[in-house]
Tab-separated table of C-alpha atoms in Angstrom:
chain	number	residue	atom	x	y	z
A	1	GLY	CA	-43.195	-38.261	50.519
A	2	VAL	CA	-44.905	-36.028	52.902
A	3	VAL	CA	-48.367	-34.105	52.143
A	4	ALA	CA	-48.139	-31.218	53.575
A	5	VAL	CA	-50.941	-28.759	53.769
A	6	TYR	CA	-50.487	-25.303	54.265
A	7	THR	CA	-54.235	-23.051	55.132
A	8	ASP	CA	-55.178	-20.017	55.892
A	9	GLY	CA	-58.436	-18.350	56.853
A	10	GLY	CA	-59.733	-14.516	57.274
A	11	CYS	CA	-62.349	-11.878	57.630
A	12	ARG	CA	-62.645	-9.074	56.252
A	13	GLY	CA	-63.443	-6.495	58.511
A	14	ASN	CA	-63.046	-8.697	62.108
A	15	ARG	CA	-63.281	-5.899	64.256
A	16	HIS	CA	-66.314	-6.120	66.463
A	17	VAL	CA	-67.643	-9.569	64.738
A	18	ASP	CA	-70.981	-10.412	65.506
A	19	THR	CA	-73.811	-12.006	63.629
A	20	HIS	CA	-75.695	-8.495	62.617
A	21	ARG	CA	-72.593	-7.439	60.240
A	22	ASP	CA	-72.101	-8.762	56.279
A	23	GLN	CA	-68.155	-9.531	57.620
A	24	PRO	CA	-67.119	-12.127	54.596
A	25	ALA	CA	-64.947	-14.998	55.766
A	26	GLY	CA	-63.189	-17.326	53.444
A	27	TRP	CA	-60.545	-20.135	54.051
A	28	GLY	CA	-57.880	-21.733	51.488
A	29	PHE	CA	-55.346	-24.459	51.419
A	30	VAL	CA	-52.730	-25.858	49.165
A	31	ALA	CA	-51.490	-29.535	49.145
A	32	VAL	CA	-48.065	-30.500	47.924
A	33	ARG	CA	-46.458	-33.531	48.183
A	34	ASP	CA	-42.202	-33.595	47.146
A	35	GLY	CA	-43.121	-30.193	45.538
A	36	ALA	CA	-45.784	-30.756	43.298
A	37	VAL	CA	-49.130	-29.405	43.700
A	38	LEU	CA	-51.408	-31.826	44.465
A	39	ALA	CA	-55.185	-29.683	45.354
A	40	GLU	CA	-55.961	-26.011	46.066
A	41	ARG	CA	-59.376	-25.268	47.545
A	42	TRP	CA	-60.787	-22.581	48.977
A	43	GLY	CA	-64.142	-21.169	49.988
A	44	PRO	CA	-66.590	-19.154	52.387
A	45	VAL	CA	-67.236	-19.655	55.623
A	46	VAL	CA	-70.284	-21.082	55.846
A	47	LEU	CA	-73.110	-20.526	58.225
A	48	ASP	CA	-75.975	-22.444	56.571
A	49	GLU	CA	-76.305	-25.488	58.640
A	50	ALA	CA	-78.029	-27.139	55.189
A	51	HIS	CA	-75.412	-26.611	53.075
A	52	PRO	CA	-72.954	-30.084	52.380
A	53	HIS	CA	-69.890	-27.294	53.320
A	54	PHE	CA	-70.643	-26.526	56.964
A	55	LEU	CA	-69.024	-27.463	59.489
A	56	GLY	CA	-70.061	-25.459	62.583
A	57	ALA	CA	-69.241	-21.806	62.104
A	58	GLU	CA	-72.019	-19.571	63.646
A	59	LYS	CA	-70.771	-16.067	62.409
A	60	CYS	CA	-67.242	-14.812	59.936
A	61	SER	CA	-64.222	-14.386	61.950
A	62	ASN	CA	-60.512	-14.834	61.099
A	63	ASN	CA	-60.847	-17.280	63.805
A	64	THR	CA	-63.736	-19.563	61.679
A	65	GLY	CA	-61.621	-18.547	58.548
A	66	GLU	CA	-58.754	-20.180	60.462
A	67	LEU	CA	-60.507	-23.266	61.788
A	68	SER	CA	-62.851	-23.914	58.489
A	69	ALA	CA	-59.426	-24.491	56.902
A	70	VAL	CA	-58.089	-26.336	59.014
A	71	GLY	CA	-61.444	-28.590	58.546
A	72	GLU	CA	-61.575	-28.581	54.544
A	73	ALA	CA	-57.939	-29.703	54.448
A	74	LEU	CA	-58.738	-32.528	56.795
A	75	LEU	CA	-61.387	-33.346	54.741
A	76	TRP	CA	-59.319	-33.162	52.083
A	77	LEU	CA	-56.814	-35.772	53.774
A	78	ARG	CA	-59.678	-37.980	54.328
A	79	ASP	CA	-61.053	-38.264	51.431
A	80	GLU	CA	-59.213	-36.878	48.777
A	81	ASP	CA	-55.600	-37.684	49.186
A	82	GLY	CA	-56.198	-41.598	49.531
A	83	THR	CA	-52.649	-42.253	50.985
A	84	ALA	CA	-51.931	-43.306	54.389
A	85	GLY	CA	-48.871	-41.860	54.407
A	86	PRO	CA	-47.644	-39.390	56.706
A	87	ALA	CA	-48.776	-35.883	56.443
A	88	VAL	CA	-48.400	-31.940	58.261
A	89	LEU	CA	-51.128	-29.181	58.031
A	90	CYS	CA	-49.293	-25.835	58.695
A	91	TYR	CA	-50.503	-23.063	59.937
A	92	ASP	CA	-49.973	-19.591	60.776
A	93	SER	CA	-53.119	-19.815	63.519
A	94	GLN	CA	-51.754	-20.868	67.299
A	95	TYR	CA	-55.585	-20.138	67.772
A	96	ALA	CA	-57.020	-22.788	65.157
A	97	ALA	CA	-53.884	-25.141	65.562
A	98	LYS	CA	-54.343	-24.805	69.698
A	99	VAL	CA	-57.970	-25.942	69.225
A	100	THR	CA	-58.242	-28.551	66.750
A	101	SER	CA	-55.155	-30.105	69.021
A	102	GLY	CA	-57.286	-29.952	71.691
A	103	GLU	CA	-54.795	-27.829	73.492
A	104	TYR	CA	-57.415	-24.849	73.704
A	105	ARG	CA	-61.092	-25.241	74.193
A	106	ALA	CA	-62.964	-22.912	72.271
A	107	HIS	CA	-65.641	-20.315	73.684
A	108	LYS	CA	-67.069	-19.398	70.672
A	109	ASN	CA	-68.119	-21.760	67.334
A	110	GLN	CA	-67.698	-24.670	69.519
A	111	ALA	CA	-69.174	-27.117	66.621
A	112	LEU	CA	-66.196	-25.716	64.366
A	113	ALA	CA	-64.017	-26.532	66.939
A	114	GLN	CA	-65.352	-29.811	67.684
A	115	THR	CA	-65.325	-30.543	64.161
A	116	CYS	CA	-61.916	-29.745	63.182
A	117	ARG	CA	-61.033	-31.976	66.658
A	118	ASP	CA	-63.205	-34.689	65.675
A	119	LEU	CA	-61.269	-34.747	61.929
A	120	TYR	CA	-57.705	-34.352	63.044
A	121	CYS	CA	-58.101	-37.326	65.789
A	122	SER	CA	-60.133	-39.314	63.202
A	123	GLU	CA	-57.393	-38.445	60.859
A	124	GLY	CA	-54.641	-38.959	62.804
A	125	ALA	CA	-55.926	-42.295	64.024
A	126	ARG	CA	-55.955	-43.618	60.192
A	127	ARG	CA	-52.246	-42.355	59.434
A	128	ALA	CA	-51.194	-44.302	62.617
A	129	ARG	CA	-50.610	-41.247	64.433
A	130	ARG	CA	-47.747	-39.783	61.318
A	131	LEU	CA	-49.954	-35.982	61.526
A	132	ALA	CA	-48.297	-33.377	62.550
A	133	LEU	CA	-49.255	-29.705	62.658
A	134	GLU	CA	-46.427	-27.159	61.763
A	135	HIS	CA	-46.533	-23.379	62.489
A	136	VAL	CA	-45.399	-21.216	59.517
A	137	LYS	CA	-45.332	-17.641	60.030
A	138	GLY	CA	-47.865	-15.649	58.225
A	139	HIS	CA	-47.175	-12.966	55.657
A	140	SER	CA	-43.392	-14.192	55.963
A	141	GLY	CA	-42.387	-14.844	52.972
A	142	ASP	CA	-43.185	-18.586	52.442
A	143	PRO	CA	-44.660	-18.511	49.383
A	144	LEU	CA	-46.949	-21.769	49.698
A	145	ASN	CA	-48.379	-20.072	52.981
A	146	ASP	CA	-48.730	-16.760	50.675
A	147	ARG	CA	-50.985	-19.098	48.304
A	148	ALA	CA	-53.473	-20.114	50.899
A	149	ASP	CA	-53.114	-16.516	51.981
A	150	ALA	CA	-54.484	-15.450	48.410
A	151	ARG	CA	-57.226	-18.671	48.105
A	152	ALA	CA	-58.863	-17.781	51.298
A	153	ARG	CA	-58.562	-13.665	50.154
A	154	VAL	CA	-60.536	-14.310	46.734
A	155	ARG	CA	-63.528	-16.268	49.196
A	156	ARG	CA	-63.586	-13.516	51.839
A	157	SER	CA	-63.721	-10.442	48.770
A	158	SER	CA	-67.302	-11.833	47.792
A	159	SER	CA	-69.887	-12.468	51.108
A	160	ALA	CA	-70.009	-15.850	52.845
A	161	ALA	CA	-72.808	-18.626	51.800
């Protein structure tokens, strides 16, 4: 069956985002196949270039949380899923999906955006173009999107790494 990976991210206090305030941001994803949970991962948006989970974020924001979720989901598909079968990334952030697909060009956090774009292109090629993006309306009662959101909230309730 198709692997579906539900992603979400967020940032507490996302108004007037700057690098001088503590604005914890987090990401989460839930991967399923045929109704069975394959993996759940979550973490903070990482700003430290020396950290092994650094994807390129320059600051914590809702957008970097959403992009980090997509990036981490793509890394999981590449490194841990172990199949080359079809997969779909289910997202609630139009911005993150369009930056990842190349439809939008990021003006901030360009390294993070490029990481997501590169992972999406390479994983799509590995899966013989059977990698899709599918919009899921956030906070609409979709149980897997809500589960990814809950994971992201766990990490944004603490300080970012």
